Coordinates of C-alpha atoms in Angstrom, one line a residue:
M1 CA 115.9 79.7 221.6
R2 CA 117.8 76.9 219.7
I3 CA 115.7 74.4 217.8
K4 CA 116.0 71.1 219.7
P5 CA 113.4 68.9 218.2
R6 CA 113.9 65.9 220.5
E7 CA 113.5 68.0 223.7
Q8 CA 110.7 70.1 222.3
L9 CA 108.7 67.2 221.0
L10 CA 109.0 65.5 224.3
D11 CA 107.6 68.6 226.1
M12 CA 104.7 68.5 223.7
W13 CA 104.0 64.8 224.2
Q14 CA 104.1 65.2 228.0
A15 CA 101.5 68.0 227.8
L16 CA 99.4 66.0 225.3
A17 CA 99.4 62.9 227.5
R18 CA 98.5 64.9 230.5
H19 CA 95.6 66.6 228.6
S20 CA 94.2 63.7 226.6
F21 CA 94.7 60.6 228.7
D22 CA 92.8 60.5 232.0
G23 CA 93.9 57.4 233.9
G24 CA 95.2 55.9 230.7
V25 CA 91.8 56.5 228.9
W26 CA 91.6 58.8 226.0
S27 CA 89.1 61.7 226.3
W28 CA 87.7 63.2 223.0
G29 CA 86.2 66.2 224.7
E30 CA 82.7 67.7 224.2
D31 CA 80.6 66.2 221.4
G32 CA 79.6 69.7 220.3
E33 CA 83.2 70.3 219.2
R34 CA 83.4 67.2 217.1
S35 CA 85.4 67.6 213.9
S36 CA 87.2 65.0 211.8
V37 CA 89.9 67.6 211.1
A38 CA 90.7 68.5 214.8
D39 CA 90.5 64.8 215.9
A40 CA 93.0 63.8 213.1
E41 CA 95.3 66.6 214.0
R42 CA 95.4 65.6 217.6
L43 CA 96.2 62.0 216.8
L44 CA 98.9 63.2 214.3
C45 CA 100.6 65.1 217.2
L46 CA 101.5 61.6 218.5
L47 CA 101.6 59.4 215.4
Y48 CA 103.5 61.7 213.0
P49 CA 106.6 62.0 215.1
A50 CA 106.3 58.3 216.2
T51 CA 106.5 57.2 212.6
E52 CA 108.9 59.8 211.2
V53 CA 111.5 60.1 214.0
P54 CA 113.3 56.8 214.9
A55 CA 113.9 57.9 218.5
F56 CA 110.2 58.4 219.0
R57 CA 109.0 54.9 217.8
L58 CA 106.2 53.5 219.8
D59 CA 105.4 50.4 217.7
D60 CA 108.1 48.2 219.3
P61 CA 108.0 48.3 223.1
D62 CA 111.5 46.9 223.3
T63 CA 113.0 49.9 221.6
T64 CA 111.0 52.7 223.4
Q65 CA 113.5 55.3 224.6
P66 CA 113.7 56.1 228.4
D67 CA 112.8 59.8 227.8
V68 CA 109.8 58.8 225.7
K69 CA 108.6 56.5 228.5
R70 CA 108.7 59.3 231.0
A71 CA 106.9 61.8 228.7
L72 CA 104.1 59.3 228.0
S73 CA 103.9 57.8 231.5
P74 CA 100.2 58.9 231.9
V75 CA 99.4 56.5 229.0
G76 CA 101.0 53.5 230.6
D77 CA 104.2 51.4 230.3
P78 CA 105.9 50.8 226.9
T79 CA 103.7 47.7 226.3
D80 CA 100.5 49.6 227.0
I81 CA 101.3 52.7 224.9
P82 CA 100.9 51.1 221.4
F83 CA 97.8 49.1 222.5
R84 CA 96.2 52.3 223.8
L85 CA 97.0 54.0 220.5
V86 CA 95.4 51.2 218.5
E87 CA 92.3 51.6 220.7
V88 CA 92.1 55.4 220.1
L89 CA 92.7 55.0 216.4
D90 CA 89.9 52.5 216.2
Q91 CA 87.6 54.9 218.1
F92 CA 88.5 57.6 215.6
M93 CA 87.6 55.5 212.6
R94 CA 84.2 54.6 214.1
R95 CA 83.6 58.1 215.4
H96 CA 83.9 59.6 211.9
R97 CA 81.5 57.6 209.8
R98 CA 78.4 58.4 207.9
G99 CA 76.6 55.1 207.9
A100 CA 79.1 52.5 206.7
S101 CA 81.3 55.0 204.9
P102 CA 84.0 57.3 206.3
A103 CA 83.0 60.9 207.0
F104 CA 85.2 64.0 206.6
G105 CA 83.1 66.7 208.1
G106 CA 84.6 70.0 209.2
G107 CA 82.2 70.1 212.2
H108 CA 82.7 73.0 214.6
L109 CA 85.5 74.4 212.5
F110 CA 83.1 75.7 210.0
A111 CA 81.9 79.3 210.8
P112 CA 79.1 81.4 209.4
V113 CA 79.9 84.5 207.4
S114 CA 77.5 86.5 209.7
P115 CA 78.2 85.9 213.4
G116 CA 74.5 86.0 214.2
Q117 CA 73.6 83.0 211.9
E118 CA 73.5 79.4 212.8
I119 CA 75.1 76.7 210.6
T120 CA 72.9 73.8 210.0
A121 CA 73.7 70.2 211.1
E122 CA 73.9 69.2 207.4
Q123 CA 76.5 71.9 206.8
R124 CA 78.7 70.8 209.6
E125 CA 78.9 67.3 208.1
V126 CA 80.1 68.5 204.7
D127 CA 83.4 67.0 203.7
V128 CA 86.4 69.4 203.7
V129 CA 89.8 69.1 202.0
D130 CA 91.6 69.6 205.3
S131 CA 90.1 66.4 206.5
F132 CA 90.9 64.5 203.3
S133 CA 94.5 65.6 203.5
M134 CA 94.9 65.0 207.3
S135 CA 93.3 61.6 206.9
V136 CA 95.8 60.6 204.2
S137 CA 98.7 61.5 206.5
L138 CA 97.0 59.8 209.5
C139 CA 96.0 56.6 207.6
L140 CA 99.5 56.2 206.2
A141 CA 101.1 56.7 209.6
T142 CA 98.6 54.2 211.1
L143 CA 99.2 51.5 208.5
G144 CA 102.9 51.8 209.0
F145 CA 102.5 51.7 212.8
L146 CA 100.3 48.6 212.6
K147 CA 102.7 46.8 210.2
T148 CA 105.4 46.8 212.9
Y149 CA 103.2 46.5 216.0
R150 CA 101.5 43.3 214.7
G151 CA 104.8 41.4 214.9
R152 CA 105.7 42.8 218.3
T153 CA 102.6 41.9 220.3
G154 CA 101.2 38.5 221.5
R155 CA 98.0 39.9 222.9
Q156 CA 95.0 38.2 221.2
T157 CA 92.8 41.3 221.8
A158 CA 95.4 43.5 220.2
L159 CA 95.8 41.3 217.1
Q160 CA 92.0 41.2 216.6
L161 CA 91.8 45.0 217.0
I162 CA 94.7 45.4 214.5
E163 CA 93.0 43.3 211.9
R164 CA 89.8 45.4 212.1
L165 CA 91.7 48.7 212.3
E166 CA 93.7 47.9 209.2
D167 CA 90.6 47.3 207.1
E168 CA 88.9 50.5 208.5
T169 CA 92.1 52.6 207.9
S170 CA 92.5 51.3 204.4
T171 CA 88.9 52.1 203.6
R172 CA 89.2 55.6 205.0
L173 CA 92.5 56.1 203.0
T174 CA 90.7 55.1 199.8
A175 CA 87.8 57.5 200.6
A176 CA 90.2 60.3 201.3
L177 CA 92.1 59.8 198.0
V178 CA 88.8 59.8 196.2
G179 CA 87.7 63.0 198.0
L180 CA 91.0 64.7 197.0
L181 CA 90.5 63.7 193.4
R182 CA 87.0 65.0 193.3
S183 CA 88.0 68.3 195.0
F184 CA 90.5 69.3 192.3
A185 CA 89.4 72.4 190.4
V186 CA 90.3 74.1 187.2
Q187 CA 88.8 77.5 186.5
A188 CA 88.9 79.2 183.1
V189 CA 89.0 83.0 183.5
D190 CA 88.0 85.6 180.9
V191 CA 90.7 88.3 180.7
S192 CA 88.0 91.0 180.8
S193 CA 86.3 89.6 183.9
R194 CA 87.0 90.9 187.4
Q195 CA 89.0 87.7 188.2
G196 CA 90.9 88.0 184.9
Q197 CA 91.8 91.6 185.5
S198 CA 92.9 90.8 189.1
L199 CA 95.2 88.0 187.8
V200 CA 96.6 90.3 185.1
R201 CA 97.4 93.0 187.7
L202 CA 99.0 90.5 189.9
L203 CA 101.3 89.2 187.2
G204 CA 101.9 92.5 185.5
R205 CA 102.5 94.6 188.6
G206 CA 102.3 97.8 186.6
R207 CA 105.4 96.9 184.7
H208 CA 103.7 95.3 181.6
S209 CA 100.5 96.0 179.7
D210 CA 97.6 93.7 179.8
R211 CA 98.3 92.4 176.3
Q212 CA 102.0 91.7 177.2
V213 CA 100.9 89.8 180.4
V214 CA 98.4 87.7 178.4
E215 CA 100.9 86.9 175.7
R216 CA 103.5 85.9 178.2
F217 CA 100.9 83.8 180.2
Q218 CA 100.0 81.9 177.0
R219 CA 103.6 81.2 176.2
R220 CA 104.5 80.2 179.7
F221 CA 101.6 77.8 180.2
K222 CA 101.1 76.4 176.7
S223 CA 102.4 73.0 177.5
L224 CA 100.7 72.9 180.9
R225 CA 97.3 73.9 179.3
A226 CA 97.7 71.1 176.8
L227 CA 98.5 68.6 179.6
I228 CA 95.3 69.6 181.4
T229 CA 93.0 69.5 178.4
E230 CA 94.4 66.2 177.1
S231 CA 94.6 64.2 180.3
V232 CA 91.5 62.1 180.4
V233 CA 92.4 61.0 184.0
L234 CA 91.6 64.5 185.3
G235 CA 87.9 63.9 184.5
L236 CA 87.2 67.5 183.2
D237 CA 83.9 68.0 181.5
T238 CA 84.0 68.8 177.7
G239 CA 82.8 72.4 178.2
L240 CA 85.7 73.3 180.4
S241 CA 88.2 71.6 178.1
D242 CA 87.0 73.7 175.2
E243 CA 87.2 76.9 177.3
L244 CA 90.8 76.1 178.3
R245 CA 91.7 75.6 174.6
N246 CA 90.7 79.1 174.0
E247 CA 93.9 81.1 174.2
N248 CA 92.0 84.3 175.1
R249 CA 91.2 82.7 178.5
L250 CA 93.5 82.5 181.5
F251 CA 93.1 79.8 184.0
E252 CA 93.8 78.7 187.6
C253 CA 94.1 75.3 189.1
G254 CA 94.3 73.7 192.5
W255 CA 92.0 72.4 195.1
A256 CA 88.6 73.8 196.1
W257 CA 87.5 73.6 199.7
S258 CA 85.4 70.4 199.2
V259 CA 84.2 68.1 196.5
V260 CA 83.3 70.4 193.5
Q261 CA 79.8 70.6 192.0
G262 CA 79.4 68.2 189.2
A263 CA 82.6 66.3 190.0
P264 CA 82.3 62.8 188.3
E265 CA 82.4 59.8 190.4
V266 CA 85.8 58.0 190.6
L267 CA 85.5 54.4 189.6
V268 CA 87.0 51.9 191.9
Q269 CA 88.4 48.6 190.8
P270 CA 85.6 46.0 190.8
E271 CA 88.0 43.2 191.8
S272 CA 89.2 45.1 194.9
A273 CA 88.7 43.4 198.2
H274 CA 87.7 46.8 199.7
L275 CA 84.2 48.1 199.7
T276 CA 83.3 50.8 197.2
V277 CA 83.3 54.1 199.1
A278 CA 80.3 56.4 199.0
Q279 CA 80.7 59.4 196.7
S280 CA 78.3 62.1 197.6
P281 CA 77.5 65.0 195.2
G282 CA 79.8 67.9 195.5
I283 CA 78.7 71.4 196.7
A284 CA 81.8 73.5 196.3
R285 CA 82.1 75.8 193.4
S286 CA 85.0 74.9 191.0
V287 CA 87.2 77.7 192.4
P288 CA 90.8 76.8 193.4
S289 CA 91.7 78.1 196.9
L290 CA 95.4 78.7 197.8
H291 CA 94.9 77.5 201.4
F292 CA 93.2 74.2 200.5
T293 CA 95.7 73.7 197.6
V294 CA 98.7 73.8 200.0
V295 CA 96.8 71.5 202.5
A296 CA 96.2 69.0 199.7
L297 CA 99.8 69.2 198.5
D298 CA 101.0 68.4 202.0
G299 CA 98.9 65.2 202.2
I300 CA 99.9 64.1 198.7
I301 CA 103.6 64.5 199.6
D302 CA 103.1 61.9 202.4
L303 CA 101.3 59.7 199.8
L304 CA 104.2 59.8 197.4
S305 CA 107.0 59.5 200.0
D306 CA 109.7 56.8 199.9
R307 CA 108.3 55.5 203.2
T308 CA 104.9 54.8 201.7
L309 CA 106.6 53.0 198.8
V310 CA 109.2 51.0 200.9
L311 CA 106.6 49.8 203.4
G312 CA 104.1 48.9 200.7
L313 CA 101.2 50.8 202.4
L314 CA 99.0 51.1 199.3
N315 CA 96.9 48.4 197.8
P316 CA 96.5 48.2 194.0
E317 CA 93.3 50.3 194.0
Q318 CA 95.0 53.0 196.1
Q319 CA 98.1 53.0 193.9
T320 CA 95.9 53.8 190.9
L321 CA 94.3 56.7 192.8
A322 CA 97.7 57.9 193.9
E323 CA 99.0 58.1 190.4
A324 CA 96.0 60.2 189.4
L325 CA 96.7 62.5 192.3
R326 CA 100.4 62.6 191.3
L327 CA 99.4 64.1 188.0
R328 CA 97.3 66.8 189.7
W329 CA 100.1 67.5 192.1
E330 CA 102.6 68.0 189.3
I331 CA 100.2 70.3 187.4
T332 CA 99.5 72.4 190.5
Q333 CA 103.2 72.6 191.5
Q334 CA 104.2 73.7 188.0
Y335 CA 101.4 76.3 187.8
W336 CA 101.8 78.1 191.1
S337 CA 105.6 78.0 191.0
A338 CA 105.5 79.7 187.6
I339 CA 102.9 82.2 188.8
A340 CA 105.0 83.1 191.9
R341 CA 108.1 83.7 189.7
F342 CA 106.2 85.0 186.6
D343 CA 108.6 87.8 186.0
E344 CA 112.2 86.8 186.6
D345 CA 113.3 90.4 187.4
A346 CA 110.5 91.0 189.9
W347 CA 108.6 88.0 191.3
P348 CA 104.9 88.6 192.0
L349 CA 105.6 86.8 195.2
E350 CA 107.9 89.6 196.3
D351 CA 105.0 92.0 196.2
I352 CA 103.6 91.5 199.7
P353 CA 100.7 90.9 200.4
W354 CA 99.5 88.5 197.8
Q355 CA 96.1 89.1 196.3
T356 CA 93.8 86.2 195.5
T357 CA 91.5 86.4 192.5
T358 CA 88.5 84.5 193.7
P359 CA 87.6 86.0 196.1
Q360 CA 89.7 89.0 196.0
Q361 CA 91.6 89.1 199.3
E362 CA 94.9 90.6 200.3
S363 CA 96.9 89.0 203.1
E364 CA 100.4 88.0 204.2
Y365 CA 98.9 84.6 204.9
H366 CA 98.2 84.2 201.1
S367 CA 101.8 85.2 200.4
L368 CA 102.9 82.5 202.8
T369 CA 100.8 79.8 201.1
V370 CA 102.4 80.7 197.8
V371 CA 105.8 80.4 199.5
S372 CA 104.8 76.9 200.7
V373 CA 104.1 75.8 197.1
L374 CA 107.5 77.2 196.0
V375 CA 109.2 75.4 198.9
H376 CA 107.6 72.1 197.8
D377 CA 108.8 72.8 194.3
M378 CA 112.4 73.6 195.4
M379 CA 112.5 70.4 197.5
R380 CA 112.0 68.2 194.4
R381 CA 114.0 70.2 191.9
R382 CA 117.5 71.7 192.0
T383 CA 117.4 75.3 193.1
T384 CA 119.9 78.2 192.8
D385 CA 121.4 80.1 195.7
Q386 CA 120.0 83.2 194.2
D387 CA 116.4 81.9 194.3
L388 CA 117.0 80.7 197.9
E389 CA 118.3 84.1 198.9
R390 CA 115.2 85.9 197.4
L391 CA 112.8 83.5 199.1
A392 CA 114.7 84.0 202.4
S393 CA 114.1 87.8 202.0
V394 CA 110.4 87.1 201.5
M395 CA 110.3 85.0 204.7
E396 CA 112.0 87.7 206.7
R397 CA 109.6 90.3 205.5
L398 CA 106.6 88.1 206.3
A399 CA 108.0 87.5 209.8
E400 CA 108.3 91.2 210.3
R401 CA 104.9 92.1 208.8
G402 CA 103.3 89.3 210.9
R403 CA 104.9 90.9 214.1
I404 CA 106.8 87.7 214.8
T405 CA 110.1 89.6 214.7
G406 CA 110.2 93.2 215.7
G407 CA 107.8 95.1 218.0
T408 CA 104.0 95.2 218.0
L409 CA 101.4 97.8 219.0
R410 CA 98.5 96.9 221.3
E411 CA 95.9 97.3 218.5
D412 CA 98.2 96.3 215.7
P413 CA 96.0 94.9 212.8
A414 CA 98.8 92.4 212.1
I415 CA 97.7 90.5 215.2
G416 CA 94.6 89.4 213.2
L417 CA 96.9 87.1 211.3
H418 CA 97.2 85.0 214.5
S419 CA 94.0 85.7 216.3
P420 CA 91.3 85.3 215.2
G421 CA 93.1 84.3 212.0
V422 CA 92.5 84.8 208.3
T423 CA 89.0 84.0 207.1
V424 CA 88.4 82.4 203.7
P425 CA 84.8 82.1 202.3
L426 CA 83.6 78.7 201.1
P427 CA 81.7 79.3 197.8
G428 CA 78.9 76.9 197.3
S429 CA 78.2 76.3 201.0
E430 CA 75.2 78.6 200.8
S431 CA 73.3 75.9 199.0
L432 CA 72.7 74.1 202.3
G433 CA 72.3 77.1 204.7
P434 CA 74.0 80.3 205.6
P435 CA 77.3 81.0 203.7
M436 CA 80.2 79.5 205.6
T437 CA 83.9 80.4 206.1
W438 CA 87.1 78.6 207.2
V439 CA 89.5 80.3 209.6
M440 CA 93.3 79.8 209.5
S441 CA 95.4 80.8 212.5
D442 CA 98.6 78.9 211.8
F443 CA 100.6 81.7 210.2
S444 CA 103.5 81.5 212.6
T445 CA 103.8 77.7 212.6
Q446 CA 103.6 77.6 208.8
L447 CA 106.3 80.2 208.6
L448 CA 108.5 78.2 211.0
K449 CA 108.0 74.9 209.0
R450 CA 108.8 76.5 205.6
T451 CA 111.9 78.3 207.1
V452 CA 113.2 75.0 208.5
Q453 CA 112.5 73.2 205.2
L454 CA 114.4 76.0 203.3
C455 CA 117.4 75.5 205.7
S456 CA 117.5 71.9 204.6
L457 CA 117.8 73.0 201.0
S458 CA 120.6 75.5 201.5
R459 CA 124.0 74.4 200.4
N460 CA 125.6 77.7 201.3
P461 CA 126.7 78.2 204.9
A462 CA 125.8 81.9 205.0
S463 CA 122.3 81.2 203.6
E464 CA 121.8 78.4 206.1
E465 CA 122.9 80.5 209.0
R466 CA 120.5 83.3 207.9
L467 CA 117.6 81.0 207.7
L468 CA 118.4 79.1 210.9
H469 CA 118.6 82.5 212.7
L470 CA 115.1 83.4 211.4
A471 CA 113.8 80.0 212.3
E472 CA 115.0 80.4 215.9
R473 CA 113.4 83.8 216.2
V474 CA 110.1 82.4 214.9
L475 CA 110.4 79.5 217.4
D476 CA 110.8 82.1 220.2
H477 CA 107.5 83.5 219.1
V478 CA 105.7 80.1 218.7
W479 CA 107.1 78.7 222.0
G480 CA 105.9 81.8 223.8
R481 CA 102.3 81.0 222.8
R482 CA 102.0 77.9 224.8
I483 CA 99.0 77.8 227.1
R484 CA 100.2 78.5 230.7
D485 CA 97.2 77.2 232.7
G486 CA 94.0 75.3 232.5
E487 CA 93.2 72.1 230.6
G488 CA 95.5 72.9 227.6
I489 CA 98.6 73.8 229.6
G490 CA 101.8 73.2 227.6
L491 CA 99.9 73.1 224.3
W492 CA 99.0 75.8 221.9
D493 CA 97.6 78.5 221.3
D494 CA 97.7 81.5 223.6
V495 CA 98.3 84.5 221.2
D496 CA 97.7 87.0 224.0
A497 CA 100.9 85.7 225.7
V498 CA 103.0 87.3 223.0
H499 CA 100.6 89.9 221.6
P500 CA 98.8 91.6 224.6
G501 CA 95.4 92.8 223.4
A502 CA 94.7 89.9 221.1
P503 CA 91.3 88.2 221.6
P504 CA 91.4 85.9 224.6
S505 CA 92.2 82.3 223.5
G506 CA 90.9 80.4 226.5
S507 CA 92.5 77.3 227.9
K508 CA 91.4 74.9 225.2
P509 CA 94.1 73.8 222.9
S510 CA 94.1 74.5 219.1
W511 CA 94.9 71.2 217.6
S512 CA 95.6 72.9 214.2
V513 CA 98.5 75.0 215.7
T514 CA 99.7 72.2 218.0
E515 CA 99.9 69.7 215.1
R516 CA 101.8 72.2 213.0
V517 CA 104.3 72.6 215.8
A518 CA 104.8 68.8 215.6
E519 CA 105.4 69.0 211.9
C520 CA 108.0 71.8 212.5
M521 CA 109.9 69.6 214.9
V522 CA 109.9 66.6 212.5
A523 CA 111.2 69.0 209.8
A524 CA 113.9 70.1 212.1
H525 CA 114.8 66.5 212.9
L526 CA 115.2 65.8 209.2
L527 CA 117.3 68.9 208.9
Y528 CA 119.7 67.7 211.5
T529 CA 120.0 64.2 209.9
Q530 CA 121.4 65.7 206.8
P531 CA 125.1 66.1 206.3
P532 CA 126.2 69.7 207.3
V533 CA 126.6 72.3 204.6
R534 CA 130.1 72.0 203.2
S535 CA 132.2 75.1 203.2
R536 CA 134.4 75.4 200.1
E537 CA 136.4 78.1 201.8
L538 CA 137.5 75.7 204.6
T539 CA 138.4 72.8 202.3
A540 CA 141.7 74.2 201.1
P541 CA 143.1 75.2 204.6
A542 CA 141.9 71.9 205.9
R543 CA 143.9 70.0 203.3
E544 CA 146.9 72.2 203.9
A545 CA 146.7 71.6 207.7
I546 CA 146.4 67.9 207.2
S547 CA 149.4 67.9 204.8
E548 CA 151.5 69.8 207.3
A549 CA 150.4 67.6 210.2
A550 CA 151.2 64.4 208.2
H551 CA 154.6 65.8 207.3
L552 CA 155.5 66.7 210.9
L553 CA 154.3 63.4 212.2
G554 CA 156.4 61.6 209.6
R555 CA 159.5 63.7 210.7
E556 CA 158.8 62.8 214.4
Q557 CA 158.7 59.1 213.6
E558 CA 161.9 59.3 211.4
D559 CA 163.9 61.3 214.0
H560 CA 163.1 59.2 217.0
P561 CA 162.9 55.5 217.6
A562 CA 159.5 53.9 217.8
P563 CA 158.2 53.7 221.4
A564 CA 157.7 50.3 223.0
P565 CA 154.2 48.8 222.5
R566 CA 151.6 49.5 225.2
T567 CA 153.4 52.4 226.6
A568 CA 151.8 55.9 227.0
Q569 CA 154.0 57.3 224.2
A570 CA 152.8 54.5 221.8
Q571 CA 149.2 55.2 222.7
W572 CA 149.8 58.9 222.1
I573 CA 151.3 58.3 218.6
R574 CA 148.3 56.0 217.7
G575 CA 145.9 58.7 218.8
V576 CA 147.6 61.3 216.6
E577 CA 147.5 58.9 213.7
A578 CA 143.8 58.1 214.2
D579 CA 142.9 61.8 214.4
L580 CA 144.8 62.4 211.2
R581 CA 143.1 59.5 209.4
R582 CA 139.7 60.8 210.6
A583 CA 140.6 64.3 209.3
R584 CA 141.5 62.9 205.9
A585 CA 138.2 60.9 205.7
L586 CA 136.1 64.0 206.6
V587 CA 137.8 66.7 204.6
D588 CA 135.4 66.6 201.6
A589 CA 132.1 66.2 203.6
Q590 CA 133.0 68.2 206.8
P591 CA 136.0 70.4 206.1
G592 CA 135.5 72.4 209.3
T593 CA 135.7 69.3 211.4
A594 CA 138.7 68.1 209.4
L595 CA 140.4 71.4 209.9
A596 CA 139.8 71.3 213.7
L597 CA 141.2 67.8 214.0
A598 CA 144.3 68.7 211.9
L599 CA 144.9 71.8 214.0
D600 CA 144.6 69.8 217.2
V601 CA 147.2 67.3 215.8
L602 CA 149.5 70.2 214.9
A603 CA 149.1 71.7 218.4
R604 CA 150.0 68.3 220.0
L605 CA 153.0 67.8 217.7
D606 CA 154.2 71.3 218.5
G607 CA 153.8 70.6 222.2
L608 CA 156.0 67.5 221.8
A609 CA 158.6 69.5 219.8
R610 CA 158.7 72.2 222.5
A611 CA 159.1 69.6 225.2
R612 CA 162.0 67.9 223.3
S613 CA 163.6 71.4 222.8
A614 CA 163.3 72.2 226.5
D615 CA 165.0 68.8 227.3
R616 CA 167.9 69.6 225.0
E617 CA 168.4 73.0 226.4
G618 CA 168.3 71.6 230.0

C-alpha cells in the first residue's frame, strides 16, 4: 500500500478516540497496568502529530480541519477537543508522581527473568530511560500546545488549568532531563576480558588480528576519548577517567536502562523559579545498552529541534541541562557511527545479526538499533550515495530476516522478533528483587521509520525509489497487524494476523507499537514536505524542450497577427505562455514537471500548426 500519512493518521486517531474516550471522558484502563511509559506513548499518539503536522493542529479550534473533526468526534466538537486534551494531560502529570516529584516508573512493562517470579512493587516504580525520553517528547509537545491554546480560549476553567499544567509539565521536563543526564554510562573495557574480546571480534570480523583492531580503535577514538575524560560536565568519577586514559582499555558509551549506580546529583540553578526535583540513588549498572541509547537519542533530538528553539519552550535551567545532554548526544553519535563503520571495506553493521558485548546477545533487533544511530548521524551530516546504498541493503536484509518481506514458516524463529519480542536484561535491578528484563516488540515499526527517514536523505531518484518501495512493503506488514476486534480494534498489535502461529496478542492495544506508527506517519509527512529529488538526467531534455517550445511560440506570434483581447484564441496564447513560464521556473528544482509542461506546450503548438496546415490544404 502507498504511504498516505494524512489518511492513515486519521484512521489511527479515529480508532484511538473510539478506544480511549467513553462519552468524551478519557479512560486510563486498569490500575494494575499502570506505566508512565505506556501512558506517555498513548498521549503522544495524539499530541505528536497534532504538534508536528499543521493539518492536524488541535490547539486552535478555528483551524481544525473537517476530516480531523470527524475522526475525533467521540471527543467532542473542535472547541471541546483541546480542553479535553488539557484535562487528560493534567491527569497524566498527577497520575505519575512520587510524592511531590514526577515519577518515571516502568510499571507493568518490567518483566522478571524467570516467569515464575514476582516483581516487587518497589521495582515497578523504578525510573526507566524510556520514560525519561518519552516524557521529554510529551512535555515539549504539551508546552507548545499550551502556548497556542492559551490565546485561543476564553474559558476561565481552561486558563486556570493551563496555568497549573504548564508548571507541572515544566517540572516534569526538568526531572526527565536530569534523569537522562544521570543515566548516561561510560564503560571501560579490558581487552582481555570477555566484553573486550567480544568487542574486538565484532570490529575485526576475522579480517584483522586483535592487536590491529586495538591499534585502530585507539587511533579512531583518540580525540573522542580525550573529550570524554576532559569534560567536567559529564560528571565522571576520577577512577573511570583514569581507566579511560589507559590506552590498553577499550570503552563503550551510551545510556543505561535507568539512573546508574553512583551517578552524581545534577545541581539545579538556585535562582530558578521551579522546585528542585528529587534525585533518587541510581540502581542500574554503568553498562550502555543499545536499545536505551537509541531511545534517549530520539528524545534528545526533540529537545534540540528548531521547533523547541523557535517557540522558546525551555527555561534557563532547562537550557543548561539541554546543553549538557547535547554533549552526551554528540559523543554517543560519533562513537556508535564510527563503530558501525569501523572498517570502510566491510562495515561491522553489514554482518547481521549484531552482537552486543554486555550482555552478549545476537539479534537483528540490535542491528536495527545501530542502523537507527547511523540514520541519526546521516540526518545531521552530509552523506554519500554509496553509504546510503549500503545502508539500504542492510535495511532490505533486515526486512527479509525479520520475515516482513518474503514468506514465513509457521514455527519460524524470526517471528520472535515481533512476538513476544526481544528481551534485554536490566543489570542492577536484582538489588531490589528478582532480576528484571525489558521487552521490545517494535522491530517492524522501527524499520519503517528508519526507512522513511532514509528516503528523506536520498538525493538520488533510484535510491529514493528503492527505499520507498521497501517502506511500502514494510507498511503492508505493519498495517496488517491492526487489531480486528475487541477493545483495541483499529490499533496495534496483532502479530498473529500476519504471522499465523505467533503467540496470541489479545485485543488490548500495544501503545509502544501504536505510538511508533504515529512517528512513522509524521516522518512520512516530513518526507512529502521536502522538494522532490532532482533528476540530473531530466534537466537537459527539459531545457531543450523549453527552448524548442519558446522558439515555436515566438514563430507563431511572428507569423500571425495577435488575436483580439478576451477572445478564446487570446486566452489560449496566454495559457501557453503561462505554462512556459512555469516550466522555466521549475526546471532546476523539478525538471520532470518542467519537461512535462514543455512537452504539453509543444503538443498544443503542434496541434495548432496541423490545424493551420489543414486549413491551407482545404
